[in-house]
mmCIF file of C-alpha atoms and ligand atoms in Angstrom:
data_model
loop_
_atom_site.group_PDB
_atom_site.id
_atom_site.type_symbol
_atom_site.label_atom_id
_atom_site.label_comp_id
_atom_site.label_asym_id
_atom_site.label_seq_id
_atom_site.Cartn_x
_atom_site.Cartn_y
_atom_site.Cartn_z
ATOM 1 C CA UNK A 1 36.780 107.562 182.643
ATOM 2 C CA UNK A 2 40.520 108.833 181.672
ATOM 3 C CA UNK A 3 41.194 107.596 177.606
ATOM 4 C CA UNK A 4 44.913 106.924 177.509
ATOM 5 C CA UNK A 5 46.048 106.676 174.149
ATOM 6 C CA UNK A 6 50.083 106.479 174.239
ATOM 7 C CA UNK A 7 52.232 103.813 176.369
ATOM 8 C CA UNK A 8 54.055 106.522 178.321
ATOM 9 C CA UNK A 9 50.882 107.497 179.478
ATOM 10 C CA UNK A 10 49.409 103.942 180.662
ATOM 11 C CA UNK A 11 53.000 103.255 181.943
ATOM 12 C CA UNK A 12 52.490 106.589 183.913
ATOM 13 C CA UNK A 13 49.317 105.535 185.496
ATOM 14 C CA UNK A 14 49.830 101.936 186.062
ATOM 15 C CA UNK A 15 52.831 102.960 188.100
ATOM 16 C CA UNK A 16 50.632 105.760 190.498
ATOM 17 C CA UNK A 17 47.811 102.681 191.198
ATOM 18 C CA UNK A 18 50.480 100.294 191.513
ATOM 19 C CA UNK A 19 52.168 102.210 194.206
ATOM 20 C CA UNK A 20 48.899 102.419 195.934
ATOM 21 C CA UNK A 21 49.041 98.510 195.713
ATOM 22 C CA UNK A 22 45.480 98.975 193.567
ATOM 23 C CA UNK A 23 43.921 95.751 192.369
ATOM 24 C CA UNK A 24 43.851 96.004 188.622
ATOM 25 C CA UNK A 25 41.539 93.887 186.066
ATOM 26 C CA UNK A 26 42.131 94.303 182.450
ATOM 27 C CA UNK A 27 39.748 93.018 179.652
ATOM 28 C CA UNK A 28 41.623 93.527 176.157
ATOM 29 C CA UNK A 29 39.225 93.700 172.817
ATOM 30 C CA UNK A 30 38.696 94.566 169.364
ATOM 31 C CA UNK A 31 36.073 97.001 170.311
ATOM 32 C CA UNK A 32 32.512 97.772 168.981
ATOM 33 C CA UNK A 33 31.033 96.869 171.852
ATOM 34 C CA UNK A 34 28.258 94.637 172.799
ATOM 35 C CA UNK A 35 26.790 93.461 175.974
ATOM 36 C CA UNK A 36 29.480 90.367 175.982
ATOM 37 C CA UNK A 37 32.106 92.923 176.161
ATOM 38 C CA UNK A 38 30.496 94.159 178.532
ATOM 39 C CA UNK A 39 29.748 91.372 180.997
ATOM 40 C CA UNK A 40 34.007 90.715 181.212
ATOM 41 C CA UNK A 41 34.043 94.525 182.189
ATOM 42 C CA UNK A 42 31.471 94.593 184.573
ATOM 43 C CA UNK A 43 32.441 91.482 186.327
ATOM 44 C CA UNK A 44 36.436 93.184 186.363
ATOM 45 C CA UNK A 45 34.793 96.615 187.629
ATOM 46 C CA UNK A 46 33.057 94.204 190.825
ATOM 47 C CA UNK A 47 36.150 92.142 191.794
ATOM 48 C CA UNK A 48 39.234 94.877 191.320
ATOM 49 C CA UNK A 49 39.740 98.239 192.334
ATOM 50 C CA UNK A 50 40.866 99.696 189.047
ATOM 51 C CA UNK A 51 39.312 98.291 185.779
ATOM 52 C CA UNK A 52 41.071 99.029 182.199
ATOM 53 C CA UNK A 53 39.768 97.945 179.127
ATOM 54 C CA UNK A 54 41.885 97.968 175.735
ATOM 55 C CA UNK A 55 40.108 98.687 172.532
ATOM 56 C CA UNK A 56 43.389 97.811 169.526
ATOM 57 C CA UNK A 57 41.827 96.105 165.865
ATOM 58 C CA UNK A 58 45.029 93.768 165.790
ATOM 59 C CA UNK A 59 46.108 93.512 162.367
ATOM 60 C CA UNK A 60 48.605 90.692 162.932
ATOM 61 C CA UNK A 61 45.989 88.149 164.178
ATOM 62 C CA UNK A 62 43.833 87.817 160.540
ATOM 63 C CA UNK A 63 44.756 85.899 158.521
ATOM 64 C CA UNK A 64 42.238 87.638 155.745
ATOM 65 C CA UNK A 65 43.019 91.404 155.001
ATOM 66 C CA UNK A 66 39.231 91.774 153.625
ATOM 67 C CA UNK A 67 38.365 90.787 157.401
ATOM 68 C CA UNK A 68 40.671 93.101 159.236
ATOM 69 C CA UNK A 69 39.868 96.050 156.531
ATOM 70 C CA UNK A 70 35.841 95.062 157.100
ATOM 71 C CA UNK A 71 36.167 94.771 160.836
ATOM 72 C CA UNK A 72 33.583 96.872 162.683
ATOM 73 C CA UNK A 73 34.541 100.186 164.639
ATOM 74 C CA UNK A 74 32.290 102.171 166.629
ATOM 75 C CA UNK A 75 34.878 103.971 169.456
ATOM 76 C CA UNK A 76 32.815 106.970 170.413
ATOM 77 C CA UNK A 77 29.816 104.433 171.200
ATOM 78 C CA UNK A 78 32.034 102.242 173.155
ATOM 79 C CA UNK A 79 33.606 104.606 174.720
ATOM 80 C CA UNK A 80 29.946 105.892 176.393
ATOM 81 C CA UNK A 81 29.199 102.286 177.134
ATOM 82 C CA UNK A 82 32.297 101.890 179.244
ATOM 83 C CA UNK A 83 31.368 105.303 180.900
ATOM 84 C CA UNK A 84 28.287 104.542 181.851
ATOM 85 C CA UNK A 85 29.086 101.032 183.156
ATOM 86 C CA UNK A 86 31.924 102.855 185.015
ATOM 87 C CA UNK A 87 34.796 101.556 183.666
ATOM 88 C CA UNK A 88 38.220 103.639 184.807
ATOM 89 C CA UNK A 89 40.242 103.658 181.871
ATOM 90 C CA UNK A 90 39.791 103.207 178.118
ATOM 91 C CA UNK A 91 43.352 102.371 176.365
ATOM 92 C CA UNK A 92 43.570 103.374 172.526
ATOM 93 C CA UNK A 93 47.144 102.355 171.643
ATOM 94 C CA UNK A 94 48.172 103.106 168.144
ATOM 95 C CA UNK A 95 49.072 100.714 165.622
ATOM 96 C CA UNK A 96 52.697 102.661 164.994
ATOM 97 C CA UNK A 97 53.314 102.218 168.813
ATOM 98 C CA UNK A 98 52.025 98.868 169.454
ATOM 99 C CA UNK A 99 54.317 97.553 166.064
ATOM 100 C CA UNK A 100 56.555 100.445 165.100
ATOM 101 C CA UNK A 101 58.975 97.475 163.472
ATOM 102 C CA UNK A 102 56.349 95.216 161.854
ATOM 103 C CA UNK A 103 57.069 92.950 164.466
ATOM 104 C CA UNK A 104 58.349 89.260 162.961
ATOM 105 C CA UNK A 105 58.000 87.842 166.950
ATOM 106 C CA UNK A 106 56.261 84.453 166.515
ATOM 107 C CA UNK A 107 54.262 82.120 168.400
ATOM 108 C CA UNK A 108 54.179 78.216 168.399
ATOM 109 C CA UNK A 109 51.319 77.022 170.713
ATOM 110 C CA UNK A 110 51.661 73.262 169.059
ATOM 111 C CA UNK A 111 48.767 71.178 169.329
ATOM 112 C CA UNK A 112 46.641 74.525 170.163
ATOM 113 C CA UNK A 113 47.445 75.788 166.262
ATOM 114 C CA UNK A 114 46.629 72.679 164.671
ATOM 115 C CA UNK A 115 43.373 72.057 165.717
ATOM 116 C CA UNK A 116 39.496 74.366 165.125
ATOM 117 C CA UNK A 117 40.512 77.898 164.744
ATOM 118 C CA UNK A 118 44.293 76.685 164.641
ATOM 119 C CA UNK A 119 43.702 74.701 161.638
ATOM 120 C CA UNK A 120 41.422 76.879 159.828
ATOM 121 C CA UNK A 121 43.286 80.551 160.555
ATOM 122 C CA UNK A 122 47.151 80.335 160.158
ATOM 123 C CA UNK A 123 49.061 82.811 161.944
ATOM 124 C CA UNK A 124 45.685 83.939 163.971
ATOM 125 C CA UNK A 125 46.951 82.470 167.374
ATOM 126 C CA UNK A 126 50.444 83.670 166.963
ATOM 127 C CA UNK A 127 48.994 87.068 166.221
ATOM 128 C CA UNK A 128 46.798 86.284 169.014
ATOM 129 C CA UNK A 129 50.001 85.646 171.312
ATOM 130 C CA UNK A 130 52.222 88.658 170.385
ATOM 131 C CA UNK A 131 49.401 91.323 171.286
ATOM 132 C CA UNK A 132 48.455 90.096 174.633
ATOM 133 C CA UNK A 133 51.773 89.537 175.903
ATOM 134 C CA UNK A 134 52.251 93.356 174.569
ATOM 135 C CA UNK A 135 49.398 94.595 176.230
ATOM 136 C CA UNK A 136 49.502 92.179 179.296
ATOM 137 C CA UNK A 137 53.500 93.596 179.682
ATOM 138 C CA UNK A 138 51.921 97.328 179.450
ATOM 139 C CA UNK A 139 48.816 97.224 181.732
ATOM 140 C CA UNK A 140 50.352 94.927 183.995
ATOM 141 C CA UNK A 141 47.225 93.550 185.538
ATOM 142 C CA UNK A 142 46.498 91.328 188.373
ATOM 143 C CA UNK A 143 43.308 89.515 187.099
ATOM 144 C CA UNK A 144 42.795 89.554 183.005
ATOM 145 C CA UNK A 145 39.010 88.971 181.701
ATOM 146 C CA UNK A 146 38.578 86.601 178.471
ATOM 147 C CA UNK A 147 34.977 85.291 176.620
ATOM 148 C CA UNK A 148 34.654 81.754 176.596
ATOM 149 C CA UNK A 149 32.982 82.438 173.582
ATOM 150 C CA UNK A 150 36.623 82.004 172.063
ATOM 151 C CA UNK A 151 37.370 79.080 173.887
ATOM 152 C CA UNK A 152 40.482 78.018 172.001
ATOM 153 C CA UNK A 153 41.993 81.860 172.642
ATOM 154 C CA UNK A 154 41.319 81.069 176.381
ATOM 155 C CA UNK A 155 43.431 77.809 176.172
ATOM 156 C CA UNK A 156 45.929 79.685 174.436
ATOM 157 C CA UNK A 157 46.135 82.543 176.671
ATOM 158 C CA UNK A 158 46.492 80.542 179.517
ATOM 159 C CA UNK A 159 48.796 78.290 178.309
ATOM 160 C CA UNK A 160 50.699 81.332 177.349
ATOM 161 C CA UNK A 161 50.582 83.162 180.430
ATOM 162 C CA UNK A 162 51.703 80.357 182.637
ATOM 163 C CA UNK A 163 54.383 79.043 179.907
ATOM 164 C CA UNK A 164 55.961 82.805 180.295
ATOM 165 C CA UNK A 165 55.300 82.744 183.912
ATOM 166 C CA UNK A 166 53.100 86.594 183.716
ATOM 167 C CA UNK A 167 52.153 87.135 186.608
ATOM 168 C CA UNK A 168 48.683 87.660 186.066
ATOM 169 C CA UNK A 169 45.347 85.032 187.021
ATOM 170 C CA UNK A 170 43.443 84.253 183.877
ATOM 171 C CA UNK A 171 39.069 84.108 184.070
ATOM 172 C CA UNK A 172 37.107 82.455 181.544
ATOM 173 C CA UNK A 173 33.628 84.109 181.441
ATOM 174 C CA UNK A 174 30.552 82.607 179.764
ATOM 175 C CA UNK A 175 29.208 83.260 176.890
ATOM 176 C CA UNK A 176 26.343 85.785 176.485
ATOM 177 C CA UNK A 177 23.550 85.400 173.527
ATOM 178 C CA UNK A 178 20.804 87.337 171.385
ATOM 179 C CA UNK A 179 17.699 85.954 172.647
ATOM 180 C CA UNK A 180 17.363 83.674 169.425
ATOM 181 C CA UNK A 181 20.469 81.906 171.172
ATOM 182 C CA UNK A 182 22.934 83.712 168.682
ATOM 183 C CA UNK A 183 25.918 84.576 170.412
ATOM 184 C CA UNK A 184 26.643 87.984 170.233
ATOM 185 C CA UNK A 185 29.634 89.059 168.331
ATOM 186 C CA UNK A 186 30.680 92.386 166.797
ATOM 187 C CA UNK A 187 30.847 90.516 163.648
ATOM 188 C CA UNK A 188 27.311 90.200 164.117
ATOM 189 C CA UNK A 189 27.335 94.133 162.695
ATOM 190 C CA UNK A 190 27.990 92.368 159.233
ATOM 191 C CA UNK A 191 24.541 90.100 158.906
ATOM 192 C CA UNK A 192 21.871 91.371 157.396
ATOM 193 C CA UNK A 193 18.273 90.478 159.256
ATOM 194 C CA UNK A 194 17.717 87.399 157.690
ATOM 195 C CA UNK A 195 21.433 86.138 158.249
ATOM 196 C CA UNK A 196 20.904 86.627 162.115
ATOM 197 C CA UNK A 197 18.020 84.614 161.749
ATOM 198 C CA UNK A 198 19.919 81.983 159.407
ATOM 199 C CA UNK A 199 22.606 82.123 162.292
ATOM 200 C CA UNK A 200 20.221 81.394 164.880
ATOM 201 C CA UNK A 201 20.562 77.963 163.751
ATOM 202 C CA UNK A 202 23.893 77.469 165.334
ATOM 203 C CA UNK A 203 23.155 77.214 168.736
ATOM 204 C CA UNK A 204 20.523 75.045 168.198
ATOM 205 C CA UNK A 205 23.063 72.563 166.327
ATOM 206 C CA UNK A 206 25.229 72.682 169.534
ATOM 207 C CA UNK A 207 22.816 72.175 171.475
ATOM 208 C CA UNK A 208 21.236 68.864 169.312
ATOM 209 C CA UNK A 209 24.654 67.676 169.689
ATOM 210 C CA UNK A 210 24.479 67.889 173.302
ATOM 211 C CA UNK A 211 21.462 66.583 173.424
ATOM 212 C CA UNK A 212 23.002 63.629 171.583
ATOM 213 C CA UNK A 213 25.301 63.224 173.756
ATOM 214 C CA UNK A 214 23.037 63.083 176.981
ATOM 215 C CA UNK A 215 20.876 60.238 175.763
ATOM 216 C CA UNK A 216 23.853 58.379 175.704
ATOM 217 C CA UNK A 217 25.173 58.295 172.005
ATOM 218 C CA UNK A 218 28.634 58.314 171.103
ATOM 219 C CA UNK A 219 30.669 61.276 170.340
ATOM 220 C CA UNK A 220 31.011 60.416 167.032
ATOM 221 C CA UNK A 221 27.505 59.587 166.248
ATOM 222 C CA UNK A 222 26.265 62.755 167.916
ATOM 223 C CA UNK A 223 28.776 64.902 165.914
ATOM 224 C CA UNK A 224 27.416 62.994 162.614
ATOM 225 C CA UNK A 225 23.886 64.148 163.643
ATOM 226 C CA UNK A 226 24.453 67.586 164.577
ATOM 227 C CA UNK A 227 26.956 67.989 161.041
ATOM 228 C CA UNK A 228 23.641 66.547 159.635
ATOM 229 C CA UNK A 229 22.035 69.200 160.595
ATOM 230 C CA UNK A 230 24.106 72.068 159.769
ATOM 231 C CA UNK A 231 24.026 70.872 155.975
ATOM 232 C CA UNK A 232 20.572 71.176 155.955
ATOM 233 C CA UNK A 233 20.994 74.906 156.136
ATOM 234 C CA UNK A 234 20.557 76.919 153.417
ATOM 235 C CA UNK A 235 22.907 79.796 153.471
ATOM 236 C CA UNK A 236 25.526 78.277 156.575
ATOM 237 C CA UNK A 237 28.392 76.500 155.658
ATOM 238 C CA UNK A 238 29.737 74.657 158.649
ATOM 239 C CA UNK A 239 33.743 74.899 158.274
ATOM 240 C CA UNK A 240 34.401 72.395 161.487
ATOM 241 C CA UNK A 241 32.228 70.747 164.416
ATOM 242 C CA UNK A 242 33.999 69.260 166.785
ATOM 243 C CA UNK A 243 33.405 67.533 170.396
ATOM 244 C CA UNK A 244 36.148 68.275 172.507
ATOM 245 C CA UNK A 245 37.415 68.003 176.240
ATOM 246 C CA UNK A 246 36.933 71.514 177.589
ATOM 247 C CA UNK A 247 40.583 72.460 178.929
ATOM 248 C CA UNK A 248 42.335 69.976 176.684
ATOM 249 C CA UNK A 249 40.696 70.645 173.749
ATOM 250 C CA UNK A 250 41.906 67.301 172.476
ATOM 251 C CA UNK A 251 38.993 65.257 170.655
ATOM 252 C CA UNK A 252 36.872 63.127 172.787
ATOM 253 C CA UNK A 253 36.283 59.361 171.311
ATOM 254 C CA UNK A 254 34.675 58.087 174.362
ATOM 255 C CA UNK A 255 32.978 60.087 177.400
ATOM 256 C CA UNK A 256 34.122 59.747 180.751
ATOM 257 C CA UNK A 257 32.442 60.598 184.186
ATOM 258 C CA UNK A 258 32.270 64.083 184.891
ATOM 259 C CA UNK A 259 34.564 65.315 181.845
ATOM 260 C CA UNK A 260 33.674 68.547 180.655
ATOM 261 C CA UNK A 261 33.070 68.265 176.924
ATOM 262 C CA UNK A 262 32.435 71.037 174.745
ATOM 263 C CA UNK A 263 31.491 71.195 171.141
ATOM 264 C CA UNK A 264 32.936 73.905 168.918
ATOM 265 C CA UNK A 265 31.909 75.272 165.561
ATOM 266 C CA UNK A 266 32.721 77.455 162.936
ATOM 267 C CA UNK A 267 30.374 78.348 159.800
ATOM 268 C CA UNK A 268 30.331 81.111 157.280
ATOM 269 C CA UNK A 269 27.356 82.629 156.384
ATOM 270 C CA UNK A 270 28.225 85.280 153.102
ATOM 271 C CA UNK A 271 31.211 86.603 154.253
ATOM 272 C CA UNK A 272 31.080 86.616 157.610
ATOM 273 C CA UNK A 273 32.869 83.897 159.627
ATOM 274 C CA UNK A 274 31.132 83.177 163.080
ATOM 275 C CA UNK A 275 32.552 80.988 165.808
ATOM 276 C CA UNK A 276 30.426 79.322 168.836
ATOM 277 C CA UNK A 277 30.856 76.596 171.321
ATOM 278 C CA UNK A 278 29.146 75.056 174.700
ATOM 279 C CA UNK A 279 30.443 73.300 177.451
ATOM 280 C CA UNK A 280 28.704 70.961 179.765
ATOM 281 C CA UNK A 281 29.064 68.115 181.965
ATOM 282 C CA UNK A 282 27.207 64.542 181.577
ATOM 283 C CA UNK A 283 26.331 63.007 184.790
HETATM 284 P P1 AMP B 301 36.964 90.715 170.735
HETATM 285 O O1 AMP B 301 36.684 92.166 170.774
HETATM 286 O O2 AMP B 301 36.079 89.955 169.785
HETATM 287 O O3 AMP B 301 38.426 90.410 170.611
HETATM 288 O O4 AMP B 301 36.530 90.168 172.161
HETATM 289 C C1 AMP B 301 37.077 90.686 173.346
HETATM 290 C C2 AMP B 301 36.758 89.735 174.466
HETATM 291 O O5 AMP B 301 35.347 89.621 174.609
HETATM 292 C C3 AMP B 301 37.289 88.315 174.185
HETATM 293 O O6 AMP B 301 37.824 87.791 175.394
HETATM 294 C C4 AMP B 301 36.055 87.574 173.752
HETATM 295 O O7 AMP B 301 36.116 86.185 174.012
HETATM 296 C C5 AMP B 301 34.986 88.242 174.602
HETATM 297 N N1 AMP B 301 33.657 88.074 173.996
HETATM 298 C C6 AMP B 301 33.316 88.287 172.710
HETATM 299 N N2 AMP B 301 32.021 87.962 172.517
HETATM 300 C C7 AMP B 301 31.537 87.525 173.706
HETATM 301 C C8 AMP B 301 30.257 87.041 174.148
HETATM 302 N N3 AMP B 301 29.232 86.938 173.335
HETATM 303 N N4 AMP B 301 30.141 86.689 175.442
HETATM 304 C C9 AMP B 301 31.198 86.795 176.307
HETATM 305 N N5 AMP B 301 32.417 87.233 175.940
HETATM 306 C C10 AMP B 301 32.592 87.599 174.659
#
């Protein structure tokens, strides 16, 4: 696996594959790795020729400087999990090279920022915006690889991508889970034992509201219930639960046939902010 660490030397290398009309698949992250990660790279390693992951800890896209300063990094493992997975290239940009002016670009994704993660995180989709279009502009891929895990990101990445016409095909890929039904996060790093456990309790409050929502109650009941049941956790405080049309995101009052709904949640649990969400059909 080549480790580029400077644009001139992606730009270099993108040009050589590009010339050889290589497919290319790019899945950008924070790093510190975990098998989610991984399942974006492995499915980009199977359906291109040339697969590029970006590890960059983007400082414009917290909103909390104790968050950014606390976020996990573990390069020298991740880099031996790409390896061994048999990913092609690792890029390390710099902070200095990535933002050498303290970039004052904005984004405005409108009803996107003031909803969920919009609402609660100011700035964190803008931030969100600036460094993919940097590092989609750089790596120039033909597929890019995101988590539905962050299934507002998604929406704003492809509403981004096709709003600025990149030429570039955007594939949501599900989410993958501890075996307690956590979802796996490199935030997860930060929790203590009994926290994961504590955490555990998220899915299952998705998945109540789902349930909910399958024997026929109404959205608004079912979100009551499953709120219900994140206050009766000791140690999780839910920030927002809400049910959702998948793509849209816009709030769903009343269910319609075949809609894909999806109920998203944030809670904090000590000082760690987790995010979650599923997505299902009713019939
Ligand atoms: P991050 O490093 O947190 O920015 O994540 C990099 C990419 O991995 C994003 O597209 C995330 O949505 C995705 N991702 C993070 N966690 C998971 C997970 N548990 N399952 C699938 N994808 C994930």
């Amino acid at each position: 696996m080549k480790v580029l660490k400077s644009i001139n030397s992606i730009r270099s290398f993108i040009q050589k594959e590009k010339l050889k009309s290589r497919k290319i698949g790019f899945v950008p992250t924070m790093g510190a790795l975990h098998d989610g990660h991984l399942s974006l790279v492995k499915k980009s390693i199977k359906e291109n020729q040339i697969c590029i992951v970006s590890i960059f800890v983007n400082q414009a896209q917290f909103n909390k400087i104790e968050d950014f300063t606390n976020y996990p990094q573990t390069i020298s493992e991740d880099q031996k999990k790409l390896e061994t997975i048999g990913c092609d290239v690792l890029f390390l940009p710099s902070h200095d090279e990535i933002y050498p002016n303290n970039d004052s670009l904005k984004f405005n994704f409108g009803f996107l920022e003031t909803i969920m993660e919009g609402q609660y995180r100011p700035g964190h989709f803008s931030g969100v915006g600036l460094i993919v279009s940097k590092l989609l502009n750089l790596v120039q891929p033909n597929v890019a690889y995101f988590g539905e895990k962050d299934l507002q990101q998604l929406a704003v990445i492809k509403k981004l991508t096709k709003d600025l016409n990149f030429n570039v095909e955007i594939i949501g890929v599900p989410t993958v889970r501890e075996s307690s039904g956590l979802a796996m996060s490199s935030r997860n790093l930060r929790l203590s034992n009994k926290e994961k456990e504590i955490s555990a309790n998220i899915y299952k409050g998705l998945k109540l509201g789902e349930e909910c929502l399958r024997s026929t109650m109404k959205p608004l009941e079912a979100k009551e219930k499953s709120v219900a049941f994140f206050d009766k956790i000791n140690g999780l405080n839910l920030e927002y639960l809400e049910i959702v049309e998948s793509n849209s995101l816009l709030p769903i009052k009343v269910i319609k046939p075949n809609q894909s709904i999806s109920i998203c949640v944030a809670a904090i649990l000590g000082n760690v902010r987790l995010i979650d969400n599923i997505s299902f059909t009713l019939n």
